[in-house]
XYZ file of N, CA and C in Angstrom:
483
model
N 49.190 173.978 235.319
C 50.040 174.618 234.344
C 50.800 173.535 233.568
N 50.945 173.763 232.279
C 51.723 172.849 231.439
C 53.192 172.900 231.843
N 53.910 171.839 231.530
C 55.317 171.721 231.890
C 56.215 172.124 230.727
N 57.478 172.372 231.052
C 58.527 172.604 230.072
C 59.489 171.423 230.144
N 59.861 170.904 228.998
C 60.894 169.867 228.940
C 62.208 170.548 228.584
N 63.239 170.223 229.321
C 64.584 170.725 229.028
C 65.422 169.505 228.677
N 65.780 169.417 227.408
C 66.523 168.267 226.908
C 67.934 168.730 226.572
N 68.912 168.030 227.098
C 70.303 168.357 226.784
C 70.931 167.170 226.067
N 71.827 167.498 225.144
C 72.472 166.456 224.367
C 73.489 165.662 225.149
N 73.986 166.238 226.231
C 74.988 165.592 227.073
C 74.888 166.179 228.469
N 75.255 165.404 229.474
C 75.226 165.950 230.826
C 76.311 167.015 231.016
N 77.254 167.117 230.097
C 78.238 168.196 230.180
C 77.601 169.562 229.909
N 76.380 169.582 229.364
C 75.645 170.831 229.127
C 74.971 171.352 230.394
N 74.925 170.548 231.428
C 74.213 170.897 232.660
C 74.625 172.242 233.257
N 75.912 172.563 233.403
C 76.258 173.869 233.986
C 75.711 175.057 233.189
N 75.682 174.943 231.879
C 75.164 176.037 231.052
C 73.651 176.185 231.189
N 72.985 175.154 231.679
C 71.522 175.188 231.805
C 71.030 175.656 233.172
N 71.923 175.838 234.117
C 71.485 176.271 235.452
C 70.621 177.536 235.420
N 70.966 178.568 234.648
C 70.090 179.752 234.603
C 68.683 179.435 234.081
N 68.573 178.455 233.227
C 67.259 178.035 232.738
C 66.438 177.450 233.878
N 67.034 176.503 234.601
C 66.330 175.867 235.721
C 65.960 176.885 236.794
N 66.891 177.783 237.113
C 66.634 178.807 238.136
C 65.486 179.719 237.732
N 65.422 180.096 236.472
C 64.366 180.980 235.987
C 63.018 180.275 235.999
N 62.982 179.035 235.534
C 61.723 178.278 235.565
C 61.225 178.110 236.998
N 62.141 177.807 237.927
C 61.744 177.662 239.330
C 61.240 178.989 239.894
N 61.912 180.103 239.576
C 61.500 181.408 240.093
C 60.098 181.776 239.615
N 59.735 181.300 238.432
C 58.409 181.586 237.887
C 57.395 180.489 238.220
N 57.805 179.516 239.021
C 56.952 178.385 239.428
C 56.427 177.589 238.242
N 57.275 177.430 237.235
C 56.905 176.639 236.059
C 57.475 175.234 236.247
N 56.607 174.228 236.231
C 57.113 172.864 236.372
C 57.918 172.456 235.137
N 58.987 171.698 235.374
C 59.809 171.250 234.251
C 60.416 169.904 234.570
N 60.847 169.256 233.516
C 61.624 168.025 233.628
C 62.865 168.209 232.782
N 63.968 167.658 233.226
C 65.208 167.687 232.463
C 65.601 166.257 232.109
N 66.098 166.089 230.881
C 66.518 164.778 230.391
C 67.746 164.924 229.521
N 68.499 163.849 229.383
C 69.628 163.779 228.456
C 69.232 162.831 227.330
N 69.134 163.380 226.115
C 68.904 162.596 224.903
C 69.799 163.184 223.829
N 70.413 162.336 223.067
C 71.300 162.778 222.006
C 70.646 162.546 220.652
N 70.734 163.543 219.778
C 70.212 163.379 218.420
C 70.982 162.301 217.670
N 72.225 162.063 218.077
C 73.086 161.127 217.360
C 73.237 159.784 218.068
N 73.277 159.795 219.393
C 73.528 158.549 220.127
C 72.254 157.876 220.634
N 71.189 158.651 220.840
C 69.902 158.059 221.257
C 68.765 158.661 220.422
N 68.841 158.558 219.098
C 67.822 159.201 218.268
C 66.413 158.635 218.460
N 66.299 157.340 218.681
C 64.968 156.744 218.863
C 64.317 157.249 220.144
N 65.100 157.323 221.223
C 64.563 157.797 222.500
C 64.194 159.281 222.432
N 65.026 160.076 221.771
C 64.732 161.507 221.614
C 63.440 161.695 220.825
N 63.298 160.946 219.740
C 62.091 161.044 218.910
C 60.851 160.605 219.679
N 60.968 159.522 220.423
C 59.828 159.029 221.202
C 59.408 160.048 222.260
N 60.392 160.681 222.906
C 60.064 161.697 223.900
C 59.297 162.844 223.250
N 59.783 163.332 222.123
C 59.139 164.471 221.447
C 57.733 164.114 220.975
N 57.567 162.912 220.425
C 56.237 162.497 219.936
C 55.225 162.423 221.072
N 55.659 162.035 222.276
C 54.744 161.862 223.410
C 54.647 163.107 224.292
N 55.438 164.133 224.020
C 55.548 165.285 224.928
C 54.211 165.977 225.174
N 53.444 166.215 224.145
C 52.162 166.892 224.329
C 51.224 166.062 225.202
N 51.124 164.773 224.914
C 50.275 163.889 225.717
C 50.753 163.792 227.159
N 52.030 164.053 227.391
C 52.596 163.981 228.739
C 52.580 165.328 229.466
N 51.844 166.304 228.932
C 51.628 167.556 229.651
C 52.634 168.665 229.397
N 53.469 168.515 228.389
C 54.441 169.566 228.084
C 53.858 170.570 227.106
N 54.233 171.826 227.280
C 53.794 172.888 226.378
C 54.917 173.349 225.463
N 56.143 173.243 225.927
C 57.317 173.728 225.214
C 58.475 172.780 225.502
N 59.339 172.621 224.502
C 60.565 171.844 224.694
C 61.755 172.767 224.461
N 62.657 172.806 225.423
C 63.921 173.521 225.277
C 64.981 172.460 225.003
N 65.756 172.670 223.927
C 66.774 171.699 223.536
C 68.133 172.375 223.527
N 69.056 171.868 224.324
C 70.392 172.450 224.432
C 71.425 171.450 223.935
N 72.275 171.911 223.024
C 73.324 171.031 222.506
C 74.468 171.862 221.968
N 75.642 171.288 222.009
C 76.829 171.936 221.471
C 77.351 171.181 220.266
N 78.393 171.748 219.661
C 79.065 171.172 218.492
C 78.069 170.968 217.360
N 77.913 169.750 216.856
C 76.956 169.477 215.777
C 75.570 169.387 216.403
N 75.000 170.525 216.730
C 73.802 170.616 217.572
C 72.528 170.344 216.782
N 72.265 169.082 216.513
C 71.072 168.718 215.751
C 69.886 168.368 216.635
N 70.054 168.465 217.946
C 69.012 168.017 218.871
C 67.700 168.779 218.692
N 67.751 170.105 218.649
C 66.512 170.885 218.525
C 65.749 170.527 217.254
N 66.448 170.429 216.147
C 65.799 170.071 214.883
C 65.261 168.655 214.891
N 65.997 167.740 215.493
C 65.539 166.356 215.568
C 64.251 166.256 216.387
N 64.174 167.026 217.484
C 62.948 167.040 218.288
C 61.812 167.726 217.544
N 62.120 168.847 216.893
C 61.094 169.600 216.164
C 60.469 168.770 215.043
N 61.228 167.869 214.472
C 60.710 167.017 213.401
C 59.661 166.031 213.902
N 59.589 165.840 215.227
C 58.710 164.824 215.802
C 57.487 165.377 216.524
N 57.319 166.699 216.567
C 56.233 167.283 217.359
C 55.801 168.612 216.760
N 54.612 169.057 217.137
C 54.181 170.406 216.770
C 54.339 171.371 217.941
N 54.836 170.882 219.072
C 55.110 171.780 220.198
C 56.229 172.745 219.805
N 56.224 173.952 220.361
C 57.335 174.862 220.092
C 58.632 174.327 220.687
N 59.689 174.468 219.913
C 61.029 174.055 220.334
C 61.889 175.301 220.425
N 62.595 175.440 221.537
C 63.542 176.536 221.719
C 64.930 175.918 221.813
N 65.803 176.299 220.896
C 67.148 175.762 220.889
C 68.120 176.662 221.627
N 68.981 176.047 222.418
C 70.082 176.760 223.077
C 71.381 176.185 222.528
N 72.083 176.953 221.699
C 73.400 176.481 221.274
C 74.378 176.607 222.441
N 75.113 175.542 222.710
C 76.037 175.518 223.836
C 77.463 175.750 223.333
N 78.154 176.635 224.016
C 79.536 176.966 223.651
C 80.431 175.747 223.839
N 81.270 175.512 222.852
C 82.249 174.431 222.947
C 83.648 175.008 222.750
N 84.633 174.208 223.027
C 86.016 174.663 222.900
C 86.415 174.927 221.448
N 85.951 174.095 220.553
C 86.442 174.149 219.174
C 86.109 175.462 218.463
N 84.869 175.843 218.426
C 84.440 177.018 217.654
C 83.645 178.020 218.483
N 83.801 177.987 219.798
C 83.131 178.922 220.708
C 81.606 178.947 220.572
N 81.020 177.865 220.093
C 79.569 177.785 219.992
C 79.001 178.194 218.656
N 79.831 178.729 217.768
C 79.334 179.133 216.447
C 78.808 177.923 215.680
N 79.482 176.789 215.803
C 79.022 175.570 215.152
C 77.633 175.174 215.658
N 77.432 175.249 216.959
C 76.136 174.899 217.544
C 75.062 175.896 217.140
N 75.415 177.182 217.115
C 74.452 178.204 216.699
C 73.971 177.942 215.282
N 74.894 177.733 214.371
C 74.510 177.512 212.977
C 73.727 176.216 212.808
N 74.113 175.170 213.522
C 73.391 173.901 213.437
C 71.977 174.013 213.984
N 71.785 174.878 214.959
C 70.470 175.018 215.595
C 69.555 175.952 214.814
N 70.106 177.008 214.271
C 69.274 178.028 213.632
C 68.921 177.683 212.175
N 69.744 176.904 211.504
C 69.527 176.613 210.086
C 68.622 175.407 209.894
N 67.324 175.586 210.085
C 66.363 174.504 209.937
C 65.709 174.571 208.560
N 65.344 173.423 208.023
C 64.660 173.423 206.729
C 63.220 173.914 206.875
N 62.613 174.358 205.782
C 61.211 174.795 205.846
C 60.317 173.701 206.432
N 59.436 174.112 207.324
C 58.502 173.178 207.954
C 58.970 172.627 209.284
N 60.227 172.895 209.659
C 60.767 172.418 210.934
C 61.297 173.631 211.705
N 60.391 174.474 212.230
C 60.854 175.686 212.909
C 61.437 175.398 214.290
N 62.485 176.137 214.612
C 63.090 176.112 215.935
C 63.394 177.559 216.310
N 62.891 178.007 217.437
C 63.265 179.324 217.961
C 64.633 179.153 218.614
N 65.530 180.093 218.394
C 66.891 179.948 218.896
C 67.278 181.184 219.698
N 67.850 180.952 220.869
C 68.378 182.028 221.696
C 69.889 182.090 221.498
N 70.531 182.993 222.183
C 71.970 183.193 222.057
C 72.751 181.968 222.530
N 74.000 181.907 222.138
C 74.894 180.868 222.633
C 74.918 180.954 224.161
N 74.664 179.823 224.803
C 74.553 179.735 226.263
C 73.444 180.636 226.821
N 72.400 180.872 226.042
C 71.304 181.761 226.437
C 70.197 181.057 227.203
N 70.566 180.316 228.228
C 69.608 179.493 228.965
C 68.513 180.302 229.654
N 68.869 181.445 230.237
C 67.848 182.251 230.920
C 66.808 182.739 229.921
N 67.260 183.225 228.768
C 66.297 183.695 227.770
C 65.436 182.560 227.231
N 65.979 181.354 227.137
C 65.170 180.216 226.697
C 64.034 179.969 227.682
N 64.339 180.031 228.975
C 63.297 179.844 229.989
C 62.259 180.954 229.918
N 62.724 182.182 229.735
C 61.777 183.299 229.650
C 60.906 183.206 228.401
N 61.476 182.791 227.282
C 60.679 182.623 226.069
C 59.652 181.514 226.251
N 60.043 180.425 226.875
C 59.086 179.353 227.172
C 57.969 179.882 228.075
N 58.331 180.681 229.070
C 57.323 181.263 229.969
C 56.364 182.167 229.198
N 56.890 182.961 228.293
C 56.028 183.841 227.503
C 55.064 183.035 226.640
N 55.526 181.922 226.102
C 54.642 181.062 225.302
C 53.524 180.494 226.163
N 53.863 180.007 227.337
C 52.857 179.443 228.236
C 51.917 180.532 228.734
N 52.449 181.740 228.945
C 51.645 182.850 229.466
C 50.550 183.293 228.499
N 50.626 182.900 227.257
C 49.556 183.222 226.307
C 48.212 182.651 226.757
N 48.263 181.563 227.541
C 47.016 180.966 228.034
C 47.014 180.820 229.555
N 47.871 181.591 230.239
C 47.954 181.518 231.696
C 48.098 182.943 232.242
N 46.982 183.509 232.682
C 46.965 184.913 233.117
C 47.876 185.167 234.317
N 47.952 184.237 235.236
C 48.798 184.432 236.420
C 50.273 184.505 236.027
N 50.691 183.646 235.126
C 52.075 183.679 234.651
C 52.336 184.955 233.860
N 51.377 185.362 233.074
C 51.490 186.621 232.324
C 51.752 187.778 233.294
N 51.014 187.821 234.377
C 51.203 188.880 235.369
C 52.584 188.806 236.027
N 53.066 187.593 236.307
C 54.416 187.442 236.864
C 55.468 188.005 235.913
N 55.277 187.758 234.620
C 56.232 188.265 233.630
C 56.181 189.788 233.538
N 54.998 190.364 233.681
C 54.888 191.833 233.700
C 55.659 192.408 234.884
N 55.523 191.776 236.043
C 56.253 192.219 237.235
C 57.758 192.093 237.013
N 58.184 190.998 236.412
C 59.607 190.792 236.127
C 60.148 191.894 235.212
N 59.405 192.230 234.167
C 59.826 193.304 233.250
C 59.898 194.649 233.979
N 58.941 194.904 234.836
C 58.943 196.157 235.590
C 60.127 196.210 236.548
N 60.448 195.082 237.183
C 61.614 195.025 238.063
C 62.890 195.326 237.291
N 63.022 194.762 236.089
C 64.205 195.037 235.273
C 64.288 196.522 234.911
N 63.138 197.118 234.580
C 63.086 198.540 234.239
C 63.552 199.385 235.420
N 63.035 199.054 236.587
C 63.404 199.812 237.786
C 64.890 199.688 238.106
N 65.440 198.503 237.931
C 66.867 198.299 238.184
C 67.725 199.150 237.255
N 67.356 199.215 235.992
C 68.120 200.030 235.041
C 67.998 201.511 235.389
N 66.794 201.955 235.740
C 66.611 203.370 236.090
C 67.365 203.729 237.367
N 67.444 202.800 238.300
C 68.213 203.061 239.531
C 69.697 203.186 239.203
N 70.183 202.360 238.304
C 71.590 202.462 237.884
C 71.843 203.779 237.156
N 70.879 204.198 236.355
C 71.000 205.469 235.658
C 71.047 206.624 236.661
N 70.172 206.604 237.636
C 70.131 207.672 238.641
C 71.434 207.706 239.454
N 72.013 206.557 239.699
C 73.256 206.496 240.471
C 74.423 207.117 239.720
N 74.341 207.203 238.419
C 75.429 207.771 237.612
C 75.390 209.297 237.541
N 74.245 209.888 237.838
C 74.086 211.338 237.703
C 74.740 212.067 238.876
N 75.446 213.166 238.588
C 76.054 213.928 239.681
C 74.993 214.571 240.573
N 75.347 214.776 241.810
C 74.428 215.343 242.801
C 74.338 216.839 242.624
């Protein structure tokens, strides 16, 4: 199975990424995590993105806060799908990161999940990989069915006897 790269702009983003790592592990998707900054280590970030496909990655998840240019900087260097996670910061509650991540110029697409949406980023990466991995596709079907059952059980619990 192809791997997922999880790139964070700072190690301070690590707590917000725990749901991503947990979800990838639960689905048995191999991943690597790295810290690269679009502003402080641009050459290293670009080199990682350019080599990602040759190194067995299928998707790159990029998490950054504030002036969150990491996802776009990586997307400019590869044709692999990039999923951006805007990270909430103190200054603007993550709105700055959301806008920086979602507003890409034509030709540099980045899929973006919600602010601090690490679990959904992992699930979207899994869905992308599942397009060519039947076993993972089946795991995702089971996951969706489990979610459906949980909601229906909560609904049934609300009804009077």
